[in-house]
Amino acid sequence: MLARIAIVCAALVVVACGGDDGQSERSLKPIRLSVVEPADRAVVRDEAIDVRGRVDPPRAQVLVRGEPADVRGEEFTADVKLEEGANVVDVTASARGRAPTLTAIR
């Protein structure tokens, strides 16, 4: 799973930089991304969860496990199917002119 996260993050760097705009990733303001629900390390007994969170800027694209989340204003939601046992749900955000952000819940 860690290899998948690294690949997703690397792809977002290219998208977020917008090609040859002359800005280095270090000089870009990072996206603010937080997962509100579920809590990290929550014990869930369901087959799926609703992942909810906040993102700034509101125009950011949010991916949850590599799939687009529904973003409305500064809030995002995504339905995620779970496997039996431990699960890692990666959440990434990218926006033109901003440094991409990655977080995960376990």
Tab-separated table of N, CA, C and O in Angstrom:
chain	number	residue	atom	x	y	z
A	1	MET	N	0.828	-1.187	0.000
A	1	MET	CA	0.000	0.000	0.000
A	1	MET	C	0.873	1.251	0.000
A	1	MET	O	0.509	2.227	-0.599
A	2	LEU	N	2.017	1.224	0.691
A	2	LEU	CA	2.875	2.395	0.732
A	2	LEU	C	3.388	2.750	-0.655
A	2	LEU	O	3.510	3.920	-0.982
A	3	ALA	N	3.657	1.741	-1.495
A	3	ALA	CA	4.115	2.026	-2.851
A	3	ALA	C	3.032	2.764	-3.618
A	3	ALA	O	3.310	3.687	-4.364
A	4	ARG	N	1.776	2.392	-3.436
A	4	ARG	CA	0.666	3.053	-4.123
A	4	ARG	C	0.567	4.506	-3.677
A	4	ARG	O	0.369	5.396	-4.488
A	5	ILE	N	0.715	4.752	-2.405
A	5	ILE	CA	0.652	6.123	-1.897
A	5	ILE	C	1.763	6.957	-2.516
A	5	ILE	O	1.543	8.070	-2.943
A	6	ALA	N	2.942	6.417	-2.613
A	6	ALA	CA	4.062	7.154	-3.183
A	6	ALA	C	3.810	7.484	-4.650
A	6	ALA	O	4.106	8.573	-5.101
A	7	ILE	N	3.217	6.553	-5.392
A	7	ILE	CA	2.936	6.795	-6.802
A	7	ILE	C	1.889	7.887	-6.945
A	7	ILE	O	2.023	8.783	-7.747
A	8	VAL	N	0.837	7.832	-6.144
A	8	VAL	CA	-0.215	8.853	-6.195
A	8	VAL	C	0.370	10.213	-5.866
A	8	VAL	O	0.115	11.195	-6.538
A	9	CYS	N	1.182	10.290	-4.836
A	9	CYS	CA	1.781	11.556	-4.421
A	9	CYS	C	2.680	12.114	-5.527
A	9	CYS	O	2.631	13.291	-5.823
A	10	ALA	N	3.466	11.259	-6.162
A	10	ALA	CA	4.358	11.716	-7.225
A	10	ALA	C	3.558	12.249	-8.407
A	10	ALA	O	3.915	13.255	-8.999
A	11	ALA	N	2.457	11.611	-8.732
A	11	ALA	CA	1.624	12.089	-9.833
A	11	ALA	C	1.013	13.444	-9.503
A	11	ALA	O	0.880	14.300	-10.358
A	12	LEU	N	0.668	13.664	-8.256
A	12	LEU	CA	0.068	14.925	-7.860
A	12	LEU	C	1.060	16.075	-7.924
A	12	LEU	O	0.670	17.199	-8.203
A	13	VAL	N	2.318	15.807	-7.692
A	13	VAL	CA	3.327	16.854	-7.772
A	13	VAL	C	3.358	17.424	-9.182
A	13	VAL	O	3.382	18.626	-9.373
A	14	VAL	N	3.298	16.577	-10.188
A	14	VAL	CA	3.325	17.032	-11.573
A	14	VAL	C	2.071	17.853	-11.879
A	14	VAL	O	2.148	18.918	-12.458
A	15	VAL	N	0.910	17.389	-11.461
A	15	VAL	CA	-0.336	18.096	-11.723
A	15	VAL	C	-0.359	19.425	-10.994
A	15	VAL	O	-0.722	20.450	-11.552
A	16	ALA	N	0.031	19.433	-9.738
A	16	ALA	CA	-0.057	20.651	-8.929
A	16	ALA	C	0.909	21.727	-9.417
A	16	ALA	O	0.615	22.904	-9.327
A	17	CYS	N	2.047	21.326	-9.940
A	17	CYS	CA	3.010	22.317	-10.400
A	17	CYS	C	2.578	22.969	-11.700
A	17	CYS	O	3.040	24.046	-12.037
A	18	GLY	N	1.713	22.323	-12.447
A	18	GLY	CA	1.221	22.915	-13.686
A	18	GLY	C	2.268	23.014	-14.776
A	18	GLY	O	2.210	23.894	-15.614
A	19	GLY	N	3.249	22.132	-14.739
A	19	GLY	CA	4.255	22.138	-15.808
A	19	GLY	C	5.357	23.140	-15.540
A	19	GLY	O	5.888	23.229	-14.454
A	20	ASP	N	5.673	23.967	-16.537
A	20	ASP	CA	6.790	24.898	-16.461
A	20	ASP	C	6.348	26.289	-16.031
A	20	ASP	O	6.582	27.273	-16.719
A	21	ASP	N	5.708	26.431	-14.893
A	21	ASP	CA	5.278	27.758	-14.463
A	21	ASP	C	6.377	28.491	-13.698
A	21	ASP	O	6.166	29.605	-13.233
A	22	GLY	N	7.557	27.849	-13.556
A	22	GLY	CA	8.691	28.516	-12.943
A	22	GLY	C	8.720	28.460	-11.424
A	22	GLY	O	9.677	28.903	-10.822
A	23	GLN	N	7.684	27.946	-10.784
A	23	GLN	CA	7.672	27.871	-9.331
A	23	GLN	C	8.181	26.510	-8.893
A	23	GLN	O	7.796	25.497	-9.453
A	24	SER	N	9.013	26.488	-7.869
A	24	SER	CA	9.420	25.214	-7.312
A	24	SER	C	8.379	24.804	-6.287
A	24	SER	O	7.644	25.623	-5.757
A	25	GLU	N	8.305	23.504	-6.025
A	25	GLU	CA	7.309	23.006	-5.078
A	25	GLU	C	7.511	23.622	-3.692
A	25	GLU	O	6.554	23.868	-2.973
A	26	ARG	N	8.746	23.913	-3.334
A	26	ARG	CA	9.006	24.507	-2.015
A	26	ARG	C	8.386	25.887	-1.869
A	26	ARG	O	8.003	26.284	-0.790
A	27	SER	N	8.287	26.639	-2.939
A	27	SER	CA	7.748	27.979	-2.846
A	27	SER	C	6.221	28.018	-2.919
A	27	SER	O	5.624	29.055	-2.703
A	28	LEU	N	5.590	26.883	-3.211
A	28	LEU	CA	4.141	26.829	-3.299
A	28	LEU	C	3.516	26.708	-1.912
A	28	LEU	O	4.009	25.982	-1.060
A	29	LYS	N	2.428	27.411	-1.696
A	29	LYS	CA	1.693	27.316	-0.449
A	29	LYS	C	1.004	25.951	-0.405
A	29	LYS	O	0.358	25.557	-1.376
A	30	PRO	N	1.122	25.215	0.704
A	30	PRO	CA	0.499	23.886	0.765
A	30	PRO	C	-1.027	23.977	0.888
A	30	PRO	O	-1.571	24.963	1.383
A	31	ILE	N	-1.678	22.935	0.451
A	31	ILE	CA	-3.120	22.801	0.616
A	31	ILE	C	-3.388	22.365	2.050
A	31	ILE	O	-2.666	21.536	2.601
A	32	ARG	N	-4.423	22.928	2.650
A	32	ARG	CA	-4.839	22.477	3.989
A	32	ARG	C	-5.852	21.363	3.798
A	32	ARG	O	-6.861	21.544	3.117
A	33	LEU	N	-5.580	20.210	4.397
A	33	LEU	CA	-6.418	19.025	4.241
A	33	LEU	C	-6.571	18.353	5.590
A	33	LEU	O	-5.585	18.108	6.283
A	34	SER	N	-7.805	18.076	5.981
A	34	SER	CA	-8.025	17.351	7.239
A	34	SER	C	-9.194	16.393	7.076
A	34	SER	O	-10.160	16.697	6.376
A	35	VAL	N	-9.067	15.232	7.691
A	35	VAL	CA	-10.146	14.251	7.709
A	35	VAL	C	-10.880	14.423	9.026
A	35	VAL	O	-10.275	14.374	10.095
A	36	VAL	N	-12.193	14.659	8.941
A	36	VAL	CA	-13.024	14.880	10.122
A	36	VAL	C	-13.593	13.560	10.629
A	36	VAL	O	-13.677	13.334	11.835
A	37	GLU	N	-13.962	12.691	9.691
A	37	GLU	CA	-14.585	11.423	10.048
A	37	GLU	C	-14.207	10.373	9.028
A	37	GLU	O	-14.209	10.678	7.835
A	38	PRO	N	-13.866	9.182	9.407
A	38	PRO	CA	-13.761	8.661	10.765
A	38	PRO	C	-12.438	9.074	11.410
A	38	PRO	O	-11.518	9.523	10.721
A	39	ALA	N	-12.354	8.883	12.687
A	39	ALA	CA	-11.119	9.182	13.418
A	39	ALA	C	-10.045	8.173	13.023
A	39	ALA	O	-10.345	7.030	12.667
A	40	ASP	N	-8.790	8.612	13.058
A	40	ASP	CA	-7.674	7.712	12.792
A	40	ASP	C	-7.705	6.578	13.808
A	40	ASP	O	-7.961	6.791	14.990
A	41	ARG	N	-7.466	5.374	13.333
A	41	ARG	CA	-7.442	4.151	14.147
A	41	ARG	C	-8.801	3.778	14.739
A	41	ARG	O	-8.873	3.058	15.722
A	42	ALA	N	-9.874	4.289	14.138
A	42	ALA	CA	-11.217	3.928	14.590
A	42	ALA	C	-11.477	2.461	14.270
A	42	ALA	O	-11.026	1.933	13.262
A	43	VAL	N	-12.212	1.790	15.139
A	43	VAL	CA	-12.625	0.413	14.900
A	43	VAL	C	-14.005	0.467	14.249
A	43	VAL	O	-14.943	1.011	14.820
A	44	VAL	N	-14.086	-0.067	13.039
A	44	VAL	CA	-15.321	-0.028	12.265
A	44	VAL	C	-15.752	-1.456	11.970
A	44	VAL	O	-14.942	-2.269	11.548
A	45	ARG	N	-17.001	-1.719	12.152
A	45	ARG	CA	-17.507	-3.069	11.904
A	45	ARG	C	-18.408	-3.125	10.670
A	45	ARG	O	-19.076	-4.103	10.436
A	46	ASP	N	-18.400	-2.075	9.877
A	46	ASP	CA	-19.204	-2.004	8.663
A	46	ASP	C	-18.357	-2.370	7.452
A	46	ASP	O	-17.127	-2.390	7.519
A	47	GLU	N	-19.030	-2.624	6.333
A	47	GLU	CA	-18.329	-2.954	5.089
A	47	GLU	C	-17.841	-1.716	4.346
A	47	GLU	O	-17.035	-1.807	3.438
A	48	ALA	N	-18.367	-0.544	4.737
A	48	ALA	CA	-17.974	0.702	4.078
A	48	ALA	C	-18.040	1.841	5.088
A	48	ALA	O	-18.707	1.731	6.119
A	49	ILE	N	-17.322	2.916	4.782
A	49	ILE	CA	-17.348	4.109	5.629
A	49	ILE	C	-17.567	5.334	4.759
A	49	ILE	O	-17.297	5.320	3.559
A	50	ASP	N	-18.054	6.388	5.378
A	50	ASP	CA	-18.180	7.687	4.730
A	50	ASP	C	-17.025	8.534	5.252
A	50	ASP	O	-16.964	8.831	6.446
A	51	VAL	N	-16.096	8.881	4.382
A	51	VAL	CA	-14.958	9.717	4.762
A	51	VAL	C	-15.361	11.163	4.514
A	51	VAL	O	-15.800	11.517	3.418
A	52	ARG	N	-15.246	11.998	5.564
A	52	ARG	CA	-15.585	13.414	5.454
A	52	ARG	C	-14.406	14.244	5.925
A	52	ARG	O	-13.683	13.835	6.831
A	53	GLY	N	-14.252	15.406	5.312
A	53	GLY	CA	-13.163	16.282	5.732
A	53	GLY	C	-13.286	17.669	5.157
A	53	GLY	O	-14.296	18.040	4.555
A	54	ARG	N	-12.215	18.436	5.356
A	54	ARG	CA	-12.167	19.832	4.893
A	54	ARG	C	-10.910	20.029	4.057
A	54	ARG	O	-9.875	19.411	4.326
A	55	VAL	N	-11.025	20.929	3.074
A	55	VAL	CA	-9.896	21.229	2.207
A	55	VAL	C	-9.912	22.720	1.875
A	55	VAL	O	-10.968	23.320	1.725
A	56	ASP	N	-8.728	23.310	1.816
A	56	ASP	CA	-8.593	24.709	1.435
A	56	ASP	C	-7.370	24.814	0.532
A	56	ASP	O	-6.288	24.401	0.942
A	57	PRO	N	-7.516	25.253	-0.686
A	57	PRO	CA	-8.603	26.044	-1.253
A	57	PRO	C	-9.781	25.168	-1.694
A	57	PRO	O	-9.604	23.984	-1.989
A	58	PRO	N	-10.978	25.772	-1.757
A	58	PRO	CA	-12.167	25.026	-2.150
A	58	PRO	C	-12.097	24.444	-3.567
A	58	PRO	O	-12.792	23.498	-3.869
A	59	ARG	N	-11.248	24.984	-4.422
A	59	ARG	CA	-11.135	24.482	-5.800
A	59	ARG	C	-10.246	23.235	-5.900
A	59	ARG	O	-10.065	22.683	-6.985
A	60	ALA	N	-9.699	22.773	-4.803
A	60	ALA	CA	-8.785	21.628	-4.822
A	60	ALA	C	-9.503	20.347	-5.233
A	60	ALA	O	-10.682	20.152	-4.954
A	61	GLN	N	-8.757	19.477	-5.900
A	61	GLN	CA	-9.260	18.154	-6.221
A	61	GLN	C	-8.823	17.225	-5.091
A	61	GLN	O	-7.648	17.200	-4.724
A	62	VAL	N	-9.762	16.462	-4.553
A	62	VAL	CA	-9.475	15.528	-3.468
A	62	VAL	C	-9.684	14.116	-3.983
A	62	VAL	O	-10.705	13.818	-4.602
A	63	LEU	N	-8.700	13.253	-3.738
A	63	LEU	CA	-8.801	11.843	-4.082
A	63	LEU	C	-8.764	11.030	-2.799
A	63	LEU	O	-7.907	11.255	-1.939
A	64	VAL	N	-9.683	10.084	-2.679
A	64	VAL	CA	-9.709	9.169	-1.540
A	64	VAL	C	-9.504	7.775	-2.116
A	64	VAL	O	-10.294	7.321	-2.943
A	65	ARG	N	-8.397	7.159	-1.730
A	65	ARG	CA	-7.972	5.879	-2.304
A	65	ARG	C	-7.897	5.958	-3.825
A	65	ARG	O	-8.253	5.043	-4.541
A	66	GLY	N	-7.456	7.088	-4.325
A	66	GLY	CA	-7.265	7.261	-5.754
A	66	GLY	C	-8.518	7.613	-6.542
A	66	GLY	O	-8.445	7.817	-7.747
A	67	GLU	N	-9.655	7.696	-5.876
A	67	GLU	CA	-10.922	8.021	-6.545
A	67	GLU	C	-11.356	9.433	-6.162
A	67	GLU	O	-11.212	9.830	-5.001
A	68	PRO	N	-11.925	10.190	-7.104
A	68	PRO	CA	-12.359	11.561	-6.794
A	68	PRO	C	-13.427	11.605	-5.698
A	68	PRO	O	-14.377	10.827	-5.716
A	69	ALA	N	-13.237	12.512	-4.754
A	69	ALA	CA	-14.230	12.751	-3.704
A	69	ALA	C	-15.185	13.836	-4.184
A	69	ALA	O	-14.873	14.600	-5.101
A	70	ASP	N	-16.329	13.918	-3.548
A	70	ASP	CA	-17.290	14.981	-3.830
A	70	ASP	C	-16.864	16.196	-3.013
A	70	ASP	O	-16.880	16.145	-1.777
A	71	VAL	N	-16.447	17.269	-3.686
A	71	VAL	CA	-15.992	18.474	-3.002
A	71	VAL	C	-17.036	19.570	-3.208
A	71	VAL	O	-17.392	19.890	-4.339
A	72	ARG	N	-17.512	20.120	-2.107
A	72	ARG	CA	-18.471	21.231	-2.143
A	72	ARG	C	-17.963	22.303	-1.195
A	72	ARG	O	-17.974	22.112	0.019
A	73	GLY	N	-17.504	23.394	-1.781
A	73	GLY	CA	-16.898	24.436	-0.962
A	73	GLY	C	-15.619	23.902	-0.351
A	73	GLY	O	-14.763	23.383	-1.056
A	74	GLU	N	-15.513	23.996	0.955
A	74	GLU	CA	-14.320	23.510	1.657
A	74	GLU	C	-14.528	22.125	2.271
A	74	GLU	O	-13.686	21.661	3.029
A	75	GLU	N	-15.626	21.452	1.956
A	75	GLU	CA	-15.908	20.133	2.531
A	75	GLU	C	-15.884	19.064	1.445
A	75	GLU	O	-16.286	19.309	0.318
A	76	PHE	N	-15.411	17.870	1.815
A	76	PHE	CA	-15.421	16.754	0.877
A	76	PHE	C	-15.977	15.510	1.552
A	76	PHE	O	-15.917	15.371	2.778
A	77	THR	N	-16.534	14.622	0.732
A	77	THR	CA	-17.037	13.334	1.211
A	77	THR	C	-16.706	12.268	0.182
A	77	THR	O	-16.586	12.558	-1.015
A	78	ALA	N	-16.571	11.043	0.651
A	78	ALA	CA	-16.335	9.898	-0.231
A	78	ALA	C	-16.774	8.630	0.486
A	78	ALA	O	-16.550	8.487	1.698
A	79	ASP	N	-17.402	7.731	-0.248
A	79	ASP	CA	-17.751	6.412	0.279
A	79	ASP	C	-16.597	5.469	-0.024
A	79	ASP	O	-16.112	5.421	-1.160
A	80	VAL	N	-16.170	4.722	0.995
A	80	VAL	CA	-15.026	3.822	0.837
A	80	VAL	C	-15.412	2.435	1.319
A	80	VAL	O	-15.869	2.272	2.448
A	81	LYS	N	-15.224	1.443	0.443
A	81	LYS	CA	-15.451	0.052	0.828
A	81	LYS	C	-14.230	-0.430	1.608
A	81	LYS	O	-13.100	-0.092	1.272
A	82	LEU	N	-14.488	-1.223	2.637
A	82	LEU	CA	-13.412	-1.719	3.489
A	82	LEU	C	-13.203	-3.213	3.291
A	82	LEU	O	-14.140	-3.936	2.963
A	83	GLU	N	-11.982	-3.639	3.497
A	83	GLU	CA	-11.640	-5.057	3.510
A	83	GLU	C	-11.661	-5.525	4.962
A	83	GLU	O	-11.489	-4.716	5.885
A	84	GLU	N	-11.845	-6.799	5.182
A	84	GLU	CA	-11.783	-7.332	6.540
A	84	GLU	C	-10.358	-7.150	7.061
A	84	GLU	O	-9.387	-7.332	6.329
A	85	GLY	N	-10.219	-6.735	8.300
A	85	GLY	CA	-8.911	-6.500	8.887
A	85	GLY	C	-8.541	-5.026	8.823
A	85	GLY	O	-9.388	-4.162	8.630
A	86	ALA	N	-7.255	-4.759	8.987
A	86	ALA	CA	-6.778	-3.373	8.991
A	86	ALA	C	-6.846	-2.769	7.589
A	86	ALA	O	-6.574	-3.444	6.603
A	87	ASN	N	-7.227	-1.503	7.513
A	87	ASN	CA	-7.322	-0.776	6.252
A	87	ASN	C	-6.573	0.545	6.380
A	87	ASN	O	-6.572	1.154	7.447
A	88	VAL	N	-5.960	0.985	5.294
A	88	VAL	CA	-5.363	2.308	5.222
A	88	VAL	C	-6.098	3.058	4.117
A	88	VAL	O	-6.230	2.558	3.003
A	89	VAL	N	-6.607	4.239	4.450
A	89	VAL	CA	-7.321	5.057	3.479
A	89	VAL	C	-6.496	6.323	3.246
A	89	VAL	O	-6.378	7.158	4.140
A	90	ASP	N	-5.901	6.422	2.052
A	90	ASP	CA	-5.094	7.590	1.733
A	90	ASP	C	-5.985	8.671	1.136
A	90	ASP	O	-6.901	8.390	0.375
A	91	VAL	N	-5.720	9.917	1.526
A	91	VAL	CA	-6.471	11.070	1.051
A	91	VAL	C	-5.453	12.085	0.546
A	91	VAL	O	-4.550	12.476	1.281
A	92	THR	N	-5.585	12.480	-0.714
A	92	THR	CA	-4.669	13.449	-1.304
A	92	THR	C	-5.456	14.623	-1.851
A	92	THR	O	-6.630	14.496	-2.209
A	93	ALA	N	-4.803	15.762	-1.914
A	93	ALA	CA	-5.436	16.953	-2.486
A	93	ALA	C	-4.418	17.681	-3.344
A	93	ALA	O	-3.237	17.766	-2.990
A	94	SER	N	-4.892	18.215	-4.469
A	94	SER	CA	-4.027	18.987	-5.353
A	94	SER	C	-4.822	20.154	-5.921
A	94	SER	O	-6.044	20.100	-6.039
A	95	ALA	N	-4.114	21.214	-6.249
A	95	ALA	CA	-4.712	22.389	-6.883
A	95	ALA	C	-3.600	23.131	-7.614
A	95	ALA	O	-2.460	23.191	-7.132
A	96	ARG	N	-3.927	23.683	-8.737
A	96	ARG	CA	-2.940	24.418	-9.530
A	96	ARG	C	-2.354	25.561	-8.690
A	96	ARG	O	-3.065	26.295	-8.025
A	97	GLY	N	-1.035	25.659	-8.700
A	97	GLY	CA	-0.356	26.723	-7.976
A	97	GLY	C	-0.186	26.447	-6.491
A	97	GLY	O	0.246	27.336	-5.754
A	98	ARG	N	-0.529	25.262	-6.038
A	98	ARG	CA	-0.392	24.907	-4.608
A	98	ARG	C	0.369	23.584	-4.498
A	98	ARG	O	0.321	22.747	-5.395
A	99	ALA	N	1.079	23.395	-3.396
A	99	ALA	CA	1.789	22.146	-3.147
A	99	ALA	C	0.774	21.075	-2.736
A	99	ALA	O	-0.120	21.334	-1.943
A	100	PRO	N	0.862	19.861	-3.300
A	100	PRO	CA	-0.076	18.798	-2.956
A	100	PRO	C	0.089	18.357	-1.505
A	100	PRO	O	1.142	18.555	-0.893
A	101	THR	N	-0.971	17.764	-0.971
A	101	THR	CA	-0.981	17.311	0.425
A	101	THR	C	-1.489	15.884	0.471
A	101	THR	O	-2.372	15.511	-0.281
A	102	LEU	N	-0.933	15.100	1.372
A	102	LEU	CA	-1.317	13.701	1.555
A	102	LEU	C	-1.518	13.428	3.038
A	102	LEU	O	-0.724	13.866	3.868
A	103	THR	N	-2.600	12.719	3.354
A	103	THR	CA	-2.801	12.228	4.710
A	103	THR	C	-3.418	10.844	4.596
A	103	THR	O	-3.830	10.434	3.514
A	104	ALA	N	-3.460	10.114	5.684
A	104	ALA	CA	-4.051	8.777	5.662
A	104	ALA	C	-4.669	8.489	7.023
A	104	ALA	O	-4.237	9.009	8.050
A	105	ILE	N	-5.716	7.672	6.977
A	105	ILE	CA	-6.308	7.176	8.213
A	105	ILE	C	-6.156	5.658	8.208
A	105	ILE	O	-6.194	5.031	7.162
A	106	ARG	N	-5.977	5.104	9.398
A	106	ARG	CA	-5.760	3.667	9.523
A	106	ARG	C	-6.886	3.046	10.292
A	106	ARG	O	-7.478	3.606	11.133
